[in-house]
Amino acid sequence: DELYQQAMRLAKLVREHYPQLKIVIGNSLGCSELIAELLRRGFPPAYGDYVGLEVVSRTGQPEKLWAGGQQAGWLMRETARLFGCDWGVASCPECNYRNDRILGQRVQAELYVRDALLLAAYGSPYISVAVLFDTGNNYNSSFWGGTGLCRRYPFLYPKKSYVAMATLTRLLDRAELVRQAPTGSRSVYALEFKRPDGRYVTVLWTGRGTAELTLQLAGNGRYELTDLYGRTRKGGTFWSRKRLALQAGTAAQYLVSAQPIRAIACGRR
């Protein structure tokens, strides 16, 4: 009850004196219980804008629906909706860490990007994945890690995840989710974004293993296929087949095109 009264006072203060600010509710794992405790006491929906996502991902799959992964945003959002609050999902400043001492640099890079992709799909106003560089105190060796995109200060050697996140930022800057395109498999993912320049970016990946995909392209435009680390392969103009065959894996790939993908078929896994 005391925490509820504190939340009410602070939210009222922000709304009355700083109306340009957004209010994020929650910073504790899936924190559906925290949100429910707040809302069942009558917290006004107008006093919040987002549910705040902090998770303990570590080695867990980002796409899995559990309180320790990015899909915890769904649990939190739906809890708020049960109480009549149509709030969005936001990443808290302290969102999640994935320790490359456990995962290795390659897997860390793959999972950090998939974490960010899910937050982008939820429309998070900012995406706080990892820290810029490994923490320099004993927190670095703790259970939590404080694991960054670069090595510890003062050397700051970039990791693979630094390059992977830079690629994602470059290709999806200010992009908005259009749809989750069907692939024929519940564990093969295709998120379609539209950028401010009018081009579409379809991001493809699998939860585990590989999948042979055949993409039907719309129109006779050109495409660019970029891998996790920013290496780009440019395709020609499709006058006849209008199809692209590729192998999707746990590392995200970005297909940039002038028009959206017409269909995706999943073949051999």
mmCIF file of N, CA and C in Angstrom, residues 146-246:
data_model
loop_
_atom_site.group_PDB
_atom_site.id
_atom_site.type_symbol
_atom_site.label_atom_id
_atom_site.label_comp_id
_atom_site.label_asym_id
_atom_site.label_seq_id
_atom_site.Cartn_x
_atom_site.Cartn_y
_atom_site.Cartn_z
ATOM 1 N N GLY A 146 27.100 -8.149 -16.050
ATOM 2 C CA GLY A 146 27.312 -6.823 -16.618
ATOM 3 C C GLY A 146 28.088 -6.905 -17.919
ATOM 4 N N THR A 147 27.647 -7.811 -18.807
ATOM 5 C CA THR A 147 28.426 -8.165 -19.983
ATOM 6 C C THR A 147 28.127 -7.220 -21.135
ATOM 7 N N GLY A 148 29.199 -6.647 -21.701
ATOM 8 C CA GLY A 148 29.031 -5.624 -22.721
ATOM 9 C C GLY A 148 29.360 -6.073 -24.117
ATOM 10 N N LEU A 149 29.322 -5.093 -25.034
ATOM 11 C CA LEU A 149 29.630 -5.327 -26.440
ATOM 12 C C LEU A 149 31.122 -5.198 -26.725
ATOM 13 N N CYS A 150 31.870 -4.648 -25.769
ATOM 14 C CA CYS A 150 33.319 -4.533 -25.881
ATOM 15 C C CYS A 150 33.959 -5.077 -24.612
ATOM 16 N N ARG A 151 35.274 -5.315 -24.673
ATOM 17 C CA ARG A 151 36.018 -5.766 -23.504
ATOM 18 C C ARG A 151 36.139 -4.641 -22.477
ATOM 19 N N ARG A 152 36.753 -4.952 -21.346
ATOM 20 C CA ARG A 152 36.812 -4.014 -20.237
ATOM 21 C C ARG A 152 37.701 -2.808 -20.557
ATOM 22 N N TYR A 153 37.377 -1.709 -19.898
ATOM 23 C CA TYR A 153 38.170 -0.492 -19.987
ATOM 24 C C TYR A 153 39.573 -0.760 -19.435
ATOM 25 N N PRO A 154 40.662 -0.203 -19.998
ATOM 26 C CA PRO A 154 40.700 0.877 -20.987
ATOM 27 C C PRO A 154 40.865 0.408 -22.434
ATOM 28 N N PHE A 155 40.948 -0.894 -22.689
ATOM 29 C CA PHE A 155 41.253 -1.341 -24.051
ATOM 30 C C PHE A 155 40.022 -1.328 -24.955
ATOM 31 N N LEU A 156 38.871 -1.773 -24.436
ATOM 32 C CA LEU A 156 37.601 -1.687 -25.169
ATOM 33 C C LEU A 156 37.651 -2.404 -26.518
ATOM 34 N N TYR A 157 38.306 -3.560 -26.554
ATOM 35 C CA TYR A 157 38.319 -4.333 -27.799
ATOM 36 C C TYR A 157 36.904 -4.770 -28.140
ATOM 37 N N PRO A 158 36.423 -4.493 -29.362
ATOM 38 C CA PRO A 158 35.048 -4.872 -29.709
ATOM 39 C C PRO A 158 34.886 -6.372 -29.850
ATOM 40 N N LYS A 159 33.738 -6.856 -29.423
ATOM 41 C CA LYS A 159 33.383 -8.269 -29.578
ATOM 42 C C LYS A 159 32.561 -8.441 -30.854
ATOM 43 N N LYS A 160 32.248 -9.681 -31.162
ATOM 44 C CA LYS A 160 31.394 -9.948 -32.319
ATOM 45 C C LYS A 160 30.025 -9.308 -32.132
ATOM 46 N N SER A 161 29.552 -9.266 -30.892
ATOM 47 C CA SER A 161 28.239 -8.674 -30.634
ATOM 48 C C SER A 161 28.234 -7.178 -30.933
ATOM 49 N N TYR A 162 29.379 -6.503 -30.807
ATOM 50 C CA TYR A 162 29.457 -5.080 -31.154
ATOM 51 C C TYR A 162 29.165 -4.886 -32.644
ATOM 52 N N VAL A 163 29.787 -5.704 -33.465
ATOM 53 C CA VAL A 163 29.592 -5.598 -34.916
ATOM 54 C C VAL A 163 28.160 -5.983 -35.281
ATOM 55 N N ALA A 164 27.635 -7.032 -34.638
ATOM 56 C CA ALA A 164 26.276 -7.486 -34.935
ATOM 57 C C ALA A 164 25.244 -6.425 -34.572
ATOM 58 N N MET A 165 25.396 -5.788 -33.420
ATOM 59 C CA MET A 165 24.446 -4.751 -33.019
ATOM 60 C C MET A 165 24.587 -3.502 -33.877
ATOM 61 N N ALA A 166 25.811 -3.199 -34.332
ATOM 62 C CA ALA A 166 25.994 -2.069 -35.231
ATOM 63 C C ALA A 166 25.278 -2.314 -36.559
ATOM 64 N N THR A 167 25.318 -3.550 -37.041
ATOM 65 C CA THR A 167 24.620 -3.897 -38.282
ATOM 66 C C THR A 167 23.117 -3.735 -38.122
ATOM 67 N N LEU A 168 22.585 -4.250 -37.015
ATOM 68 C CA LEU A 168 21.146 -4.125 -36.765
ATOM 69 C C LEU A 168 20.734 -2.661 -36.687
ATOM 70 N N THR A 169 21.537 -1.847 -35.988
ATOM 71 C CA THR A 169 21.218 -0.432 -35.845
ATOM 72 C C THR A 169 21.221 0.272 -37.198
ATOM 73 N N ARG A 170 22.191 -0.065 -38.033
ATOM 74 C CA ARG A 170 22.300 0.589 -39.341
ATOM 75 C C ARG A 170 21.121 0.236 -40.243
ATOM 76 N N LEU A 171 20.690 -1.022 -40.227
ATOM 77 C CA LEU A 171 19.651 -1.467 -41.158
ATOM 78 C C LEU A 171 18.235 -1.176 -40.665
ATOM 79 N N LEU A 172 18.059 -1.084 -39.364
ATOM 80 C CA LEU A 172 16.708 -0.922 -38.818
ATOM 81 C C LEU A 172 16.514 0.405 -38.082
ATOM 82 N N ASP A 173 17.339 1.376 -38.368
ATOM 83 C CA ASP A 173 17.190 2.669 -37.707
ATOM 84 C C ASP A 173 15.812 3.264 -37.994
ATOM 85 N N ARG A 174 15.038 3.503 -36.934
ATOM 86 C CA ARG A 174 13.695 4.105 -36.996
ATOM 87 C C ARG A 174 12.688 3.257 -37.782
ATOM 88 N N ALA A 175 13.004 2.007 -37.999
ATOM 89 C CA ALA A 175 12.068 1.124 -38.709
ATOM 90 C C ALA A 175 10.935 0.699 -37.774
ATOM 91 N N GLU A 176 9.773 0.414 -38.365
ATOM 92 C CA GLU A 176 8.616 -0.015 -37.588
ATOM 93 C C GLU A 176 8.137 -1.360 -38.102
ATOM 94 N N LEU A 177 7.700 -2.205 -37.169
ATOM 95 C CA LEU A 177 7.230 -3.536 -37.540
ATOM 96 C C LEU A 177 5.955 -3.447 -38.372
ATOM 97 N N VAL A 178 5.938 -4.174 -39.470
ATOM 98 C CA VAL A 178 4.742 -4.292 -40.303
ATOM 99 C C VAL A 178 3.976 -5.554 -39.947
ATOM 100 N N ARG A 179 4.681 -6.674 -39.862
ATOM 101 C CA ARG A 179 4.017 -7.944 -39.566
ATOM 102 C C ARG A 179 5.064 -9.004 -39.244
ATOM 103 N N GLN A 180 4.579 -10.087 -38.630
ATOM 104 C CA GLN A 180 5.366 -11.311 -38.532
ATOM 105 C C GLN A 180 4.914 -12.197 -39.687
ATOM 106 N N ALA A 181 5.743 -12.320 -40.694
ATOM 107 C CA ALA A 181 5.365 -13.044 -41.900
ATOM 108 C C ALA A 181 5.336 -14.541 -41.629
ATOM 109 N N PRO A 182 4.321 -15.252 -42.129
ATOM 110 C CA PRO A 182 4.267 -16.712 -41.939
ATOM 111 C C PRO A 182 5.369 -17.401 -42.727
ATOM 112 N N THR A 183 5.963 -18.421 -42.115
ATOM 113 C CA THR A 183 7.048 -19.167 -42.762
ATOM 114 C C THR A 183 6.715 -20.641 -42.944
ATOM 115 N N GLY A 184 5.602 -21.094 -42.393
ATOM 116 C CA GLY A 184 5.295 -22.522 -42.441
ATOM 117 C C GLY A 184 5.865 -23.287 -41.272
ATOM 118 N N SER A 185 6.555 -22.608 -40.371
ATOM 119 C CA SER A 185 7.115 -23.244 -39.182
ATOM 120 C C SER A 185 7.032 -22.281 -38.016
ATOM 121 N N ARG A 186 6.676 -22.791 -36.848
ATOM 122 C CA ARG A 186 6.569 -21.948 -35.658
ATOM 123 C C ARG A 186 7.923 -21.638 -35.028
ATOM 124 N N SER A 187 8.982 -22.244 -35.536
ATOM 125 C CA SER A 187 10.319 -21.970 -35.007
ATOM 126 C C SER A 187 11.247 -21.363 -36.052
ATOM 127 N N VAL A 188 10.667 -20.902 -37.165
ATOM 128 C CA VAL A 188 11.400 -20.127 -38.177
ATOM 129 C C VAL A 188 10.736 -18.760 -38.239
ATOM 130 N N TYR A 189 11.513 -17.707 -38.030
ATOM 131 C CA TYR A 189 10.945 -16.383 -37.804
ATOM 132 C C TYR A 189 11.253 -15.440 -38.963
ATOM 133 N N ALA A 190 10.276 -14.611 -39.305
ATOM 134 C CA ALA A 190 10.435 -13.601 -40.342
ATOM 135 C C ALA A 190 9.686 -12.350 -39.887
ATOM 136 N N LEU A 191 10.430 -11.338 -39.467
ATOM 137 C CA LEU A 191 9.834 -10.069 -39.061
ATOM 138 C C LEU A 191 10.039 -9.060 -40.177
ATOM 139 N N GLU A 192 8.948 -8.452 -40.598
ATOM 140 C CA GLU A 192 8.998 -7.477 -41.696
ATOM 141 C C GLU A 192 8.874 -6.071 -41.124
ATOM 142 N N PHE A 193 9.889 -5.262 -41.376
ATOM 143 C CA PHE A 193 9.911 -3.871 -40.930
ATOM 144 C C PHE A 193 9.874 -2.943 -42.142
ATOM 145 N N LYS A 194 9.381 -1.729 -41.922
ATOM 146 C CA LYS A 194 9.422 -0.704 -42.959
ATOM 147 C C LYS A 194 10.208 0.481 -42.435
ATOM 148 N N ARG A 195 11.184 0.921 -43.242
ATOM 149 C CA ARG A 195 12.048 2.022 -42.839
ATOM 150 C C ARG A 195 11.485 3.363 -43.308
ATOM 151 N N PRO A 196 11.965 4.458 -42.738
ATOM 152 C CA PRO A 196 11.508 5.775 -43.194
ATOM 153 C C PRO A 196 11.813 6.048 -44.667
ATOM 154 N N ASP A 197 12.827 5.371 -45.238
ATOM 155 C CA ASP A 197 13.124 5.587 -46.653
ATOM 156 C C ASP A 197 12.185 4.820 -47.581
ATOM 157 N N GLY A 198 11.191 4.120 -46.998
ATOM 158 C CA GLY A 198 10.198 3.403 -47.787
ATOM 159 C C GLY A 198 10.579 1.977 -48.123
ATOM 160 N N ARG A 199 11.787 1.555 -47.802
ATOM 161 C CA ARG A 199 12.225 0.197 -48.112
ATOM 162 C C ARG A 199 11.818 -0.754 -46.992
ATOM 163 N N TYR A 200 11.693 -2.022 -47.354
ATOM 164 C CA TYR A 200 11.312 -3.061 -46.410
ATOM 165 C C TYR A 200 12.540 -3.874 -46.010
ATOM 166 N N VAL A 201 12.587 -4.264 -44.753
ATOM 167 C CA VAL A 201 13.639 -5.145 -44.254
ATOM 168 C C VAL A 201 12.960 -6.349 -43.609
ATOM 169 N N THR A 202 13.181 -7.523 -44.187
ATOM 170 C CA THR A 202 12.659 -8.765 -43.629
ATOM 171 C C THR A 202 13.809 -9.491 -42.942
ATOM 172 N N VAL A 203 13.677 -9.689 -41.635
ATOM 173 C CA VAL A 203 14.733 -10.324 -40.848
ATOM 174 C C VAL A 203 14.349 -11.788 -40.629
ATOM 175 N N LEU A 204 15.267 -12.682 -40.983
ATOM 176 C CA LEU A 204 14.996 -14.121 -40.965
ATOM 177 C C LEU A 204 15.961 -14.812 -40.022
ATOM 178 N N TRP A 205 15.430 -15.748 -39.219
ATOM 179 C CA TRP A 205 16.299 -16.566 -38.371
ATOM 180 C C TRP A 205 15.512 -17.768 -37.846
ATOM 181 N N THR A 206 16.220 -18.709 -37.236
ATOM 182 C CA THR A 206 15.606 -19.871 -36.607
ATOM 183 C C THR A 206 15.940 -19.873 -35.119
ATOM 184 N N GLY A 207 15.094 -20.559 -34.341
ATOM 185 C CA GLY A 207 15.402 -20.718 -32.929
ATOM 186 C C GLY A 207 16.563 -21.666 -32.711
ATOM 187 N N ARG A 208 16.585 -22.745 -33.479
ATOM 188 C CA ARG A 208 17.674 -23.722 -33.430
ATOM 189 C C ARG A 208 17.880 -24.290 -34.821
ATOM 190 N N GLY A 209 19.104 -24.727 -35.111
ATOM 191 C CA GLY A 209 19.376 -25.417 -36.368
ATOM 192 C C GLY A 209 19.237 -24.506 -37.574
ATOM 193 N N THR A 210 19.003 -25.140 -38.732
ATOM 194 C CA THR A 210 18.890 -24.393 -39.986
ATOM 195 C C THR A 210 17.597 -24.772 -40.698
ATOM 196 N N ALA A 211 17.211 -23.946 -41.660
ATOM 197 C CA ALA A 211 16.010 -24.204 -42.460
ATOM 198 C C ALA A 211 16.238 -23.651 -43.862
ATOM 199 N N GLU A 212 15.902 -24.461 -44.855
ATOM 200 C CA GLU A 212 15.985 -24.005 -46.239
ATOM 201 C C GLU A 212 14.707 -23.249 -46.586
ATOM 202 N N LEU A 213 14.845 -21.993 -46.962
ATOM 203 C CA LEU A 213 13.691 -21.136 -47.231
ATOM 204 C C LEU A 213 13.669 -20.732 -48.696
ATOM 205 N N THR A 214 12.453 -20.622 -49.225
ATOM 206 C CA THR A 214 12.247 -20.091 -50.566
ATOM 207 C C THR A 214 11.333 -18.882 -50.445
ATOM 208 N N LEU A 215 11.833 -17.736 -50.877
ATOM 209 C CA LEU A 215 11.086 -16.490 -50.762
ATOM 210 C C LEU A 215 10.562 -16.083 -52.130
ATOM 211 N N GLN A 216 9.277 -15.785 -52.182
ATOM 212 C CA GLN A 216 8.675 -15.246 -53.397
ATOM 213 C C GLN A 216 8.674 -13.726 -53.290
ATOM 214 N N LEU A 217 9.346 -13.091 -54.228
ATOM 215 C CA LEU A 217 9.479 -11.646 -54.210
ATOM 216 C C LEU A 217 8.394 -10.990 -55.045
ATOM 217 N N ALA A 218 7.961 -9.833 -54.623
ATOM 218 C CA ALA A 218 6.937 -9.087 -55.364
ATOM 219 C C ALA A 218 7.617 -8.131 -56.321
ATOM 220 N N GLY A 219 7.136 -8.081 -57.534
ATOM 221 C CA GLY A 219 7.676 -7.145 -58.505
ATOM 222 C C GLY A 219 9.029 -7.565 -59.046
ATOM 223 N N ASN A 220 9.670 -6.659 -59.764
ATOM 224 C CA ASN A 220 10.954 -6.937 -60.392
ATOM 225 C C ASN A 220 12.065 -6.067 -59.796
ATOM 226 N N GLY A 221 11.986 -5.851 -58.492
ATOM 227 C CA GLY A 221 12.970 -4.993 -57.853
ATOM 228 C C GLY A 221 14.261 -5.711 -57.522
ATOM 229 N N ARG A 222 15.180 -4.940 -56.950
ATOM 230 C CA ARG A 222 16.448 -5.487 -56.526
ATOM 231 C C ARG A 222 16.416 -5.750 -55.025
ATOM 232 N N TYR A 223 17.335 -6.595 -54.573
ATOM 233 C CA TYR A 223 17.377 -6.900 -53.153
ATOM 234 C C TYR A 223 18.822 -6.898 -52.674
ATOM 235 N N GLU A 224 18.981 -6.746 -51.366
ATOM 236 C CA GLU A 224 20.271 -6.857 -50.704
ATOM 237 C C GLU A 224 20.107 -7.799 -49.525
ATOM 238 N N LEU A 225 20.966 -8.785 -49.425
ATOM 239 C CA LEU A 225 20.933 -9.745 -48.328
ATOM 240 C C LEU A 225 22.171 -9.518 -47.469
ATOM 241 N N THR A 226 21.959 -9.148 -46.210
ATOM 242 C CA THR A 226 23.051 -8.815 -45.305
ATOM 243 C C THR A 226 23.073 -9.804 -44.151
ATOM 244 N N ASP A 227 24.265 -10.304 -43.813
ATOM 245 C CA ASP A 227 24.362 -11.280 -42.731
ATOM 246 C C ASP A 227 24.504 -10.573 -41.388
ATOM 247 N N LEU A 228 24.697 -11.356 -40.331
ATOM 248 C CA LEU A 228 24.705 -10.843 -38.964
ATOM 249 C C LEU A 228 25.753 -9.761 -38.760
ATOM 250 N N TYR A 229 26.883 -9.863 -39.470
ATOM 251 C CA TYR A 229 28.004 -8.955 -39.245
ATOM 252 C C TYR A 229 28.126 -7.882 -40.324
ATOM 253 N N GLY A 230 27.100 -7.709 -41.147
ATOM 254 C CA GLY A 230 27.078 -6.601 -42.075
ATOM 255 C C GLY A 230 27.619 -6.882 -43.460
ATOM 256 N N ARG A 231 27.970 -8.137 -43.745
ATOM 257 C CA ARG A 231 28.438 -8.465 -45.092
ATOM 258 C C ARG A 231 27.230 -8.586 -46.009
ATOM 259 N N THR A 232 27.230 -7.832 -47.118
ATOM 260 C CA THR A 232 26.061 -7.702 -47.975
ATOM 261 C C THR A 232 26.304 -8.348 -49.328
ATOM 262 N N ARG A 233 25.296 -9.102 -49.774
ATOM 263 C CA ARG A 233 25.286 -9.680 -51.118
ATOM 264 C C ARG A 233 24.133 -9.052 -51.873
ATOM 265 N N LYS A 234 24.436 -8.390 -52.976
ATOM 266 C CA LYS A 234 23.417 -7.703 -53.759
ATOM 267 C C LYS A 234 22.933 -8.601 -54.883
ATOM 268 N N GLY A 235 21.620 -8.699 -55.014
ATOM 269 C CA GLY A 235 21.030 -9.519 -56.063
ATOM 270 C C GLY A 235 20.664 -8.698 -57.282
ATOM 271 N N GLY A 236 20.392 -9.376 -58.369
ATOM 272 C CA GLY A 236 20.020 -8.710 -59.601
ATOM 273 C C GLY A 236 18.527 -8.473 -59.688
ATOM 274 N N THR A 237 18.092 -8.187 -60.861
ATOM 275 C CA THR A 237 16.679 -7.933 -61.109
ATOM 276 C C THR A 237 15.975 -9.245 -61.451
ATOM 277 N N PHE A 238 14.837 -9.472 -60.834
ATOM 278 C CA PHE A 238 14.105 -10.726 -61.032
ATOM 279 C C PHE A 238 13.049 -10.527 -62.128
ATOM 280 N N TRP A 239 13.361 -10.987 -63.326
ATOM 281 C CA TRP A 239 12.429 -10.862 -64.444
ATOM 282 C C TRP A 239 11.610 -12.129 -64.639
ATOM 283 N N SER A 240 12.126 -13.273 -64.196
ATOM 284 C CA SER A 240 11.444 -14.537 -64.496
ATOM 285 C C SER A 240 11.052 -15.275 -63.218
ATOM 286 N N ARG A 241 12.056 -15.734 -62.468
ATOM 287 C CA ARG A 241 11.724 -16.610 -61.336
ATOM 288 C C ARG A 241 11.064 -15.855 -60.182
ATOM 289 N N LYS A 242 11.610 -14.688 -59.872
ATOM 290 C CA LYS A 242 11.127 -13.896 -58.734
ATOM 291 C C LYS A 242 11.168 -14.694 -57.440
ATOM 292 N N ARG A 243 12.176 -15.556 -57.314
ATOM 293 C CA ARG A 243 12.329 -16.365 -56.112
ATOM 294 C C ARG A 243 13.763 -16.254 -55.603
ATOM 295 N N LEU A 244 13.901 -16.376 -54.302
ATOM 296 C CA LEU A 244 15.213 -16.366 -53.680
ATOM 297 C C LEU A 244 15.284 -17.532 -52.720
ATOM 298 N N ALA A 245 16.293 -18.383 -52.872
ATOM 299 C CA ALA A 245 16.507 -19.512 -51.978
ATOM 300 C C ALA A 245 17.664 -19.177 -51.047
ATOM 301 N N LEU A 246 17.459 -19.406 -49.757
ATOM 302 C CA LEU A 246 18.521 -19.165 -48.788
ATOM 303 C C LEU A 246 18.366 -20.118 -47.616
#
